[in-house]
Coordinates of C-alpha atoms in Angstrom, one line a residue:
M240 CA 30.3 -143.9 47.8
D241 CA 28.3 -146.2 45.7
L242 CA 26.4 -146.2 42.0
N243 CA 23.4 -145.5 44.0
I244 CA 21.4 -148.7 42.5
E245 CA 18.8 -150.6 45.1
K246 CA 19.5 -154.1 44.5
G247 CA 16.1 -155.6 45.8
G248 CA 15.9 -159.4 45.4
K249 CA 16.7 -160.0 41.7
K250 CA 20.0 -161.2 40.4
R251 CA 22.4 -158.4 39.1
V252 CA 24.2 -158.7 35.8
V253 CA 26.9 -156.0 35.4
I254 CA 28.3 -155.3 32.1
I255 CA 31.1 -153.4 31.5
G256 CA 31.3 -151.8 28.0
G257 CA 28.6 -150.7 25.6
G258 CA 30.2 -152.0 22.3
F259 CA 28.5 -154.5 20.1
G260 CA 28.7 -157.3 22.6
G261 CA 27.8 -155.5 25.7
L262 CA 25.0 -153.9 23.7
E263 CA 23.4 -157.0 22.4
L264 CA 23.8 -158.7 25.8
A265 CA 21.9 -156.1 27.5
K266 CA 19.0 -156.1 25.0
R267 CA 18.6 -159.7 25.1
L268 CA 18.4 -159.5 28.7
R269 CA 15.3 -157.3 28.5
R270 CA 12.9 -159.8 30.0
S271 CA 15.1 -162.2 32.0
G272 CA 13.9 -161.2 35.4
M273 CA 17.4 -159.8 36.4
Q274 CA 18.5 -156.4 37.0
I275 CA 21.1 -155.1 34.4
V276 CA 23.6 -152.5 35.0
L277 CA 25.8 -151.2 32.2
I278 CA 28.9 -149.2 32.8
D279 CA 30.9 -147.3 30.4
K280 CA 33.2 -144.4 30.2
N281 CA 31.2 -142.8 27.4
N282 CA 27.4 -142.2 27.5
Y283 CA 26.9 -143.4 24.0
H284 CA 27.5 -146.4 21.9
Q285 CA 29.6 -145.7 18.7
F286 CA 29.5 -147.5 15.4
Q287 CA 33.0 -148.3 15.1
P288 CA 33.1 -149.4 11.3
L289 CA 32.3 -145.9 10.3
I290 CA 34.6 -143.9 12.6
Y291 CA 37.1 -143.6 9.7
Q292 CA 34.4 -141.2 7.8
V293 CA 34.5 -139.0 10.9
A294 CA 38.4 -138.7 10.8
S295 CA 38.1 -137.6 7.0
A296 CA 35.4 -135.1 7.6
G297 CA 32.9 -137.1 5.6
M298 CA 30.5 -137.5 8.6
E299 CA 29.7 -136.0 12.1
P300 CA 30.4 -138.1 15.2
S301 CA 26.8 -137.8 16.3
S302 CA 25.7 -139.5 13.1
I303 CA 27.4 -142.6 14.3
S304 CA 26.7 -142.5 18.0
F305 CA 23.8 -143.2 20.0
P306 CA 23.1 -142.5 23.9
F307 CA 22.6 -145.4 26.1
R308 CA 19.8 -143.8 27.9
R309 CA 18.0 -143.3 24.6
I310 CA 18.5 -146.8 23.6
F311 CA 17.2 -148.4 26.9
Q312 CA 14.9 -145.7 28.3
R313 CA 12.0 -148.0 28.0
Y314 CA 13.7 -151.1 29.6
R315 CA 12.8 -151.8 33.4
D316 CA 15.5 -153.0 35.8
F317 CA 18.0 -151.3 33.8
Y318 CA 20.6 -148.9 34.9
F319 CA 23.2 -147.1 33.0
R320 CA 26.4 -145.2 35.0
L321 CA 29.2 -143.3 33.2
A322 CA 32.3 -144.4 35.1
E323 CA 35.7 -145.9 34.5
V324 CA 36.4 -149.4 36.1
E325 CA 39.5 -149.2 38.1
S326 CA 39.7 -152.9 39.4
I327 CA 37.7 -156.0 40.4
D328 CA 37.5 -157.9 43.5
F329 CA 36.6 -161.2 42.4
T330 CA 36.4 -162.7 45.9
A331 CA 34.0 -160.1 47.0
K332 CA 32.2 -160.0 43.7
T333 CA 32.7 -156.2 43.5
V334 CA 33.5 -153.9 40.6
I335 CA 35.6 -150.7 41.7
T336 CA 35.0 -147.9 39.6
S337 CA 35.8 -144.0 39.4
I338 CA 32.5 -143.2 41.1
G339 CA 31.9 -145.9 43.4
N340 CA 31.6 -149.8 44.0
I341 CA 28.9 -152.0 42.8
G342 CA 28.4 -155.8 43.7
Y343 CA 27.4 -158.3 40.9
D344 CA 25.9 -161.6 40.7
Y345 CA 27.2 -161.9 37.2
L346 CA 29.8 -159.8 35.6
V347 CA 30.3 -159.8 31.9
L348 CA 33.3 -157.7 30.7
A349 CA 32.9 -156.4 27.1
A350 CA 35.2 -153.3 27.2
G351 CA 36.9 -154.4 24.0
A352 CA 40.2 -153.3 22.9
T353 CA 42.6 -150.3 22.8
T354 CA 45.5 -149.2 20.6
N355 CA 48.7 -151.4 20.7
F356 CA 51.7 -149.2 20.2
F357 CA 53.8 -152.5 20.9
G358 CA 55.8 -150.8 23.8
N359 CA 57.1 -148.1 21.6
E360 CA 56.6 -144.7 24.1
R361 CA 57.7 -142.3 21.3
I362 CA 55.4 -143.5 19.0
K363 CA 52.6 -143.7 21.3
A364 CA 53.4 -140.0 22.3
A365 CA 53.4 -138.8 18.8
A366 CA 51.1 -141.1 16.6
L367 CA 47.2 -140.5 16.5
P368 CA 45.2 -143.7 17.1
M369 CA 41.6 -144.2 15.6
K370 CA 39.3 -146.4 17.9
T371 CA 36.9 -143.9 19.0
T372 CA 34.8 -141.0 17.6
S373 CA 36.9 -138.5 19.8
E374 CA 40.0 -139.7 18.2
A375 CA 38.7 -139.7 15.0
T376 CA 37.7 -136.1 15.3
A377 CA 41.3 -135.3 16.5
I378 CA 42.7 -136.8 13.1
R379 CA 40.2 -134.7 11.3
N380 CA 41.2 -131.4 13.1
L381 CA 45.0 -132.4 12.6
V382 CA 44.5 -133.3 8.8
L383 CA 42.6 -129.9 8.2
T384 CA 44.9 -127.7 10.4
N385 CA 48.0 -128.9 8.7
I386 CA 46.6 -128.2 5.5
E387 CA 46.0 -124.7 6.5
R388 CA 49.7 -124.5 7.9
A389 CA 50.9 -125.6 4.6
I390 CA 49.3 -122.9 2.6
T391 CA 51.3 -120.3 4.8
S392 CA 54.5 -122.4 5.2
T393 CA 57.3 -120.5 3.4
D394 CA 59.7 -123.7 4.0
S395 CA 59.2 -126.2 1.2
Q396 CA 60.5 -129.2 3.5
E397 CA 57.9 -128.2 6.3
R398 CA 55.2 -127.7 3.8
Q399 CA 55.8 -131.5 2.3
A400 CA 56.0 -132.9 5.8
L401 CA 52.5 -130.9 6.6
L402 CA 51.1 -132.6 3.6
N403 CA 52.3 -136.0 4.1
V404 CA 49.9 -138.4 5.6
V405 CA 51.4 -141.4 6.9
I406 CA 49.0 -144.2 8.0
V407 CA 50.6 -147.4 9.6
G408 CA 48.4 -150.4 9.6
G409 CA 47.0 -152.3 6.4
G410 CA 43.7 -154.0 7.9
A411 CA 40.4 -152.8 6.9
T412 CA 41.0 -149.5 9.1
G413 CA 44.1 -148.4 7.5
V414 CA 42.7 -149.3 3.9
E415 CA 39.5 -147.5 4.3
L416 CA 41.2 -144.4 5.9
A417 CA 43.7 -144.3 3.2
G418 CA 41.2 -144.4 0.5
V419 CA 38.7 -141.7 1.8
I420 CA 41.7 -139.2 2.5
S421 CA 43.0 -140.1 -1.3
E422 CA 39.6 -139.0 -2.3
M423 CA 39.4 -136.0 -0.4
K424 CA 42.8 -135.0 -2.0
R425 CA 41.5 -135.5 -5.5
T426 CA 38.0 -133.8 -4.9
I427 CA 38.0 -131.5 -2.0
L428 CA 41.6 -130.0 -1.9
P429 CA 41.1 -128.3 -5.5
R430 CA 37.9 -126.8 -4.5
D431 CA 38.7 -125.5 -0.7
Y432 CA 42.4 -124.7 -1.2
P433 CA 42.8 -123.4 -4.7
D434 CA 45.9 -121.7 -3.7
L435 CA 47.5 -124.8 -2.6
D436 CA 48.9 -127.4 -5.2
S437 CA 47.1 -130.6 -4.5
S438 CA 49.6 -133.0 -6.0
L439 CA 52.1 -132.2 -3.1
M440 CA 49.8 -134.2 -0.8
N441 CA 50.9 -137.6 -0.3
I442 CA 49.1 -140.6 1.4
Y443 CA 51.4 -143.5 2.5
L444 CA 50.0 -146.6 3.9
I445 CA 52.5 -148.8 5.7
Q446 CA 51.8 -152.4 6.3
G447 CA 54.5 -154.8 7.8
A448 CA 52.9 -157.8 6.4
R449 CA 53.4 -158.8 2.7
R450 CA 49.8 -157.9 1.9
L451 CA 47.1 -155.7 2.9
L452 CA 43.9 -157.2 4.4
P453 CA 45.7 -160.3 5.8
A454 CA 42.4 -161.5 7.4
M455 CA 41.1 -161.9 4.1
D456 CA 41.5 -164.1 0.9
P457 CA 44.7 -162.9 -1.1
T458 CA 42.4 -162.1 -4.1
S459 CA 40.6 -159.6 -1.8
S460 CA 43.8 -158.1 -0.6
A461 CA 45.2 -157.8 -4.3
A462 CA 42.3 -156.1 -5.3
A463 CA 42.5 -153.6 -2.3
E464 CA 45.9 -152.7 -3.1
Q465 CA 45.2 -152.3 -6.9
F466 CA 42.4 -150.0 -6.0
L467 CA 44.4 -147.7 -3.7
R468 CA 47.8 -147.5 -5.9
S469 CA 45.1 -146.4 -8.6
M470 CA 44.0 -143.8 -6.4
G471 CA 47.5 -142.5 -5.8
V472 CA 48.2 -143.9 -2.3
N473 CA 51.7 -145.1 -1.7
V474 CA 51.3 -148.6 -0.2
I475 CA 54.5 -149.8 1.3
L476 CA 54.5 -153.7 2.3
S477 CA 56.9 -155.7 4.3
K478 CA 58.2 -153.1 6.3
L479 CA 57.8 -152.1 10.1
V480 CA 57.6 -148.6 11.6
K481 CA 60.4 -148.7 14.2
D482 CA 60.3 -145.1 15.4
Y483 CA 59.2 -141.4 15.1
Q484 CA 61.8 -138.8 15.5
D485 CA 62.1 -135.0 14.1
H486 CA 59.0 -135.3 12.5
R487 CA 60.0 -138.4 10.4
V488 CA 58.7 -142.0 10.7
Q489 CA 61.6 -144.3 10.9
M490 CA 61.2 -147.7 9.1
D491 CA 63.4 -150.7 9.8
D492 CA 65.3 -150.8 6.8
G493 CA 66.5 -147.4 7.4
S494 CA 64.4 -145.3 5.2
S495 CA 62.1 -142.5 6.6
I496 CA 59.1 -140.3 5.5
A497 CA 58.8 -136.6 6.7
T498 CA 55.3 -136.2 8.1
R499 CA 53.2 -134.0 10.6
T500 CA 50.2 -136.3 10.2
F501 CA 51.1 -139.7 11.8
I502 CA 48.3 -142.1 12.2
W503 CA 48.7 -145.5 13.9
V504 CA 46.0 -148.2 13.1
S505 CA 48.5 -151.0 13.3
G506 CA 47.3 -153.2 16.0
I507 CA 45.0 -153.7 19.1
T508 CA 45.2 -155.0 22.5
G509 CA 42.6 -156.0 25.0
V510 CA 41.4 -153.2 27.7
R511 CA 43.0 -154.7 31.1
F512 CA 41.9 -153.5 34.6
G513 CA 44.0 -152.9 37.6
N514 CA 44.2 -156.3 39.1
I515 CA 43.9 -158.6 36.5
G516 CA 46.9 -160.8 36.6
N517 CA 49.1 -162.0 33.8
E518 CA 47.8 -165.5 34.3
M519 CA 44.6 -164.5 33.0
I520 CA 45.9 -162.7 29.8
G521 CA 46.2 -164.7 26.6
R522 CA 47.7 -163.9 23.1
G523 CA 46.9 -159.9 22.1
G524 CA 46.4 -158.8 25.4
R525 CA 42.9 -160.7 25.8
I526 CA 41.4 -162.3 28.8
K527 CA 41.2 -166.3 28.4
V528 CA 37.7 -167.8 28.4
D529 CA 36.5 -171.1 28.0
A530 CA 33.8 -172.4 25.3
Y531 CA 30.9 -170.5 27.5
N532 CA 33.0 -167.5 27.6
R533 CA 33.7 -167.9 31.3
V534 CA 36.8 -166.9 32.9
P535 CA 38.3 -169.7 34.6
G536 CA 39.2 -169.3 38.3
A537 CA 36.6 -166.3 38.4
K538 CA 33.2 -167.5 39.7
D539 CA 30.5 -166.1 37.7
V540 CA 32.6 -163.7 35.6
F541 CA 32.5 -163.8 31.9
V542 CA 34.3 -161.9 29.0
I543 CA 33.0 -161.2 25.4
G544 CA 34.2 -159.5 22.2
D545 CA 37.4 -157.9 21.5
Q546 CA 38.4 -158.5 25.2
A547 CA 38.2 -162.3 25.2
I548 CA 40.3 -164.9 23.7
M549 CA 38.4 -168.5 23.9
S550 CA 40.4 -171.6 23.6
G551 CA 39.2 -174.9 22.1
D552 CA 38.0 -173.9 19.0
E553 CA 40.0 -175.5 16.1
A554 CA 38.8 -173.2 13.5
Y555 CA 40.5 -170.3 15.4
P556 CA 43.4 -171.3 17.4
D557 CA 44.7 -168.0 18.0
G558 CA 41.4 -166.6 19.1
H559 CA 38.3 -165.5 17.1
P560 CA 38.7 -162.4 14.8
Q561 CA 38.0 -159.1 16.6
L562 CA 35.1 -158.1 14.9
A563 CA 31.7 -156.6 15.5
Q564 CA 29.9 -160.0 14.7
V565 CA 32.1 -162.1 17.0
A566 CA 31.0 -159.7 19.7
I567 CA 27.4 -159.7 18.8
Q568 CA 27.3 -163.5 18.6
Q569 CA 29.0 -163.9 21.8
G570 CA 26.6 -161.5 23.6
R571 CA 23.6 -163.3 22.1
L572 CA 24.6 -166.6 23.3
L573 CA 25.7 -165.6 26.7
A574 CA 22.0 -163.8 27.4
E575 CA 20.8 -167.0 26.7
N576 CA 23.2 -168.9 28.9
L577 CA 22.6 -166.6 31.8
K578 CA 19.1 -167.5 31.6
R579 CA 19.7 -171.2 31.4
M580 CA 22.1 -170.8 34.7
E581 CA 18.8 -169.2 36.4
K582 CA 17.0 -172.2 35.4
G583 CA 19.8 -174.9 36.4
R584 CA 20.1 -175.9 32.6
A585 CA 23.3 -177.0 30.8
L586 CA 25.1 -174.0 29.1
Q587 CA 25.6 -173.8 25.2
P588 CA 29.1 -173.6 23.9
F589 CA 30.0 -170.8 21.6
H590 CA 30.6 -171.5 17.7
Y591 CA 31.4 -168.7 15.5
H592 CA 29.2 -168.5 12.4
N593 CA 31.3 -166.3 9.9
L594 CA 28.9 -164.2 7.9
G595 CA 31.9 -162.8 5.9
A596 CA 34.1 -159.8 5.6
M597 CA 34.2 -156.7 3.9
A598 CA 36.3 -153.2 3.4
T599 CA 35.5 -150.2 1.3
V600 CA 38.5 -148.2 -0.4
G601 CA 36.6 -145.5 -2.1
R602 CA 33.7 -144.5 -4.3
N603 CA 32.4 -147.8 -6.2
K604 CA 35.6 -149.8 -4.9
A605 CA 35.2 -152.3 -2.3
V606 CA 36.0 -155.9 -1.4
A607 CA 33.7 -158.4 0.0
E608 CA 33.9 -161.9 1.0
F609 CA 30.9 -164.3 2.1
R610 CA 30.4 -167.9 2.3
L611 CA 29.4 -168.6 -1.1
F612 CA 31.2 -165.9 -3.1
K613 CA 33.8 -163.2 -3.0
T614 CA 33.3 -160.1 -5.1
Q615 CA 35.4 -156.6 -5.7
G616 CA 34.4 -153.2 -7.1
W617 CA 31.0 -151.6 -7.3
F618 CA 28.7 -154.5 -6.5
A619 CA 31.2 -155.3 -3.3
W620 CA 30.6 -151.4 -2.3
F621 CA 26.9 -151.5 -2.7
L622 CA 26.8 -154.4 -0.4
W623 CA 29.2 -152.7 2.2
L624 CA 26.7 -149.8 2.0
V625 CA 23.6 -151.8 2.7
V626 CA 25.0 -153.9 5.5
H627 CA 26.6 -151.1 7.3
L628 CA 23.4 -148.9 7.0
R629 CA 21.3 -151.7 8.3
S630 CA 23.6 -151.9 11.3
I631 CA 23.4 -148.6 12.4
L632 CA 21.3 -147.8 15.5
G633 CA 18.2 -145.5 15.2
I634 CA 16.0 -144.4 12.4
R635 CA 17.3 -140.6 12.4
N636 CA 20.9 -141.9 12.4
K637 CA 20.3 -144.3 9.6
M638 CA 18.4 -141.4 7.5
V639 CA 21.5 -139.1 8.3
V640 CA 24.0 -141.3 7.1
L641 CA 22.3 -142.3 3.9
L642 CA 21.6 -138.5 2.9
N643 CA 25.2 -138.0 3.6
W644 CA 26.3 -140.6 1.5
I645 CA 23.8 -139.7 -1.2
W646 CA 25.0 -136.1 -1.0
N647 CA 28.8 -137.2 -0.9
Y648 CA 28.2 -139.3 -3.9
V649 CA 26.6 -136.4 -6.0
N650 CA 28.9 -133.6 -5.3
Y651 CA 31.5 -134.3 -2.3
N652 CA 30.5 -130.9 -1.0
Q653 CA 29.6 -131.7 2.6
S654 CA 30.1 -128.8 5.0
L655 CA 31.8 -130.7 7.9
R656 CA 35.3 -129.5 7.4
L657 CA 35.4 -127.6 10.4
I658 CA 38.4 -127.3 13.1
F659 CA 36.8 -127.1 16.4
S660 CA 40.4 -128.0 18.4
T661 CA 43.8 -129.0 17.4
G662 CA 43.7 -131.8 20.0
K663 CA 46.8 -134.1 20.2
S664 CA 49.1 -133.3 17.3
C665 CA 52.2 -135.0 16.0
G666 CA 52.7 -131.8 13.8
K667 CA 53.1 -129.2 16.6
D668 CA 56.5 -127.6 16.9
D669 CA 58.6 -129.2 19.6

């Protein structure tokens, strides 16, 4: 069995993963004269910076997702295959997938990262991650289901556990999710659930470090923490979550929180395939690459984005931040370098151009950092809206997201609070 793609006389570039890096690379190779094969376990690109809005019932998954076949329908010598990569034969230059094998001239791994539970199997089994739209939908289902269950519960302790939302991880994802659920508590619960005392709902954000948003400036971290506390979020710093037992989140100081809604956004690790040895893996489970995103010892194999950790950059000794802009810039440069290789020209090394960082906390509340200035509050929130709206693929999706934001800003009365499936739940009875 194979992927049913005739190679012909052209060089073939196989790209594993259609995230920001893989997508940018494929687009930039459009007129390269090479055959492009994109393999992904989903048939769509998902705009991860807005996944938290799906989790909070503020946006439908289709609004931040775009089919690969629609993106590339006018591209020549481009092929998409829906499959999962099982292993790679570096000697035979062959990728082994769930639907067959395919040879390559150049292989680019851009499969991104997955949630890191740091080896705690009990937490892995109970907590809900939020790296994909399907995981975000599961969180939305669980939050809404637990509210419904709380209304009918006659046990006060069970009711409180159902209404306690515990989010572990104080990076941008955790901050944004905690903020939007807090707004949901303030604006949605009193209207949709008038027979429930909305003050009983508690949102906890637990961060092991001494401050939120550790990748940003301390002034931005302090502003984000102040925003969240003013919104009623219980911010817990310098504590590590060690376990989850009997529907209680256990922390390293012996304290615990009863909850049936346990969300884990505390860390990520690079995606690994079956036969990638430990000698190829660096910090954070990421594959080691040189300044050209090449994998040492693996001929014509490259890694970009969250899956890669590059050595030799003095500004980022522990690897570049796992952000969309890094993946996009690496994909853009790699496309040029592959063209250079075909022409026998020297490759250009990668240098990350930091365009800034931002995180939104809630309505009119955000923090943003750029090379020349830092800002918090309404202006940062407005900049966040503009930047993310520009980055979404497709005119239709841009319009849907913009209309959603306008409508939600006016009255918070979007009709997306539907429970289609209970999915994975730490709230189910044992």
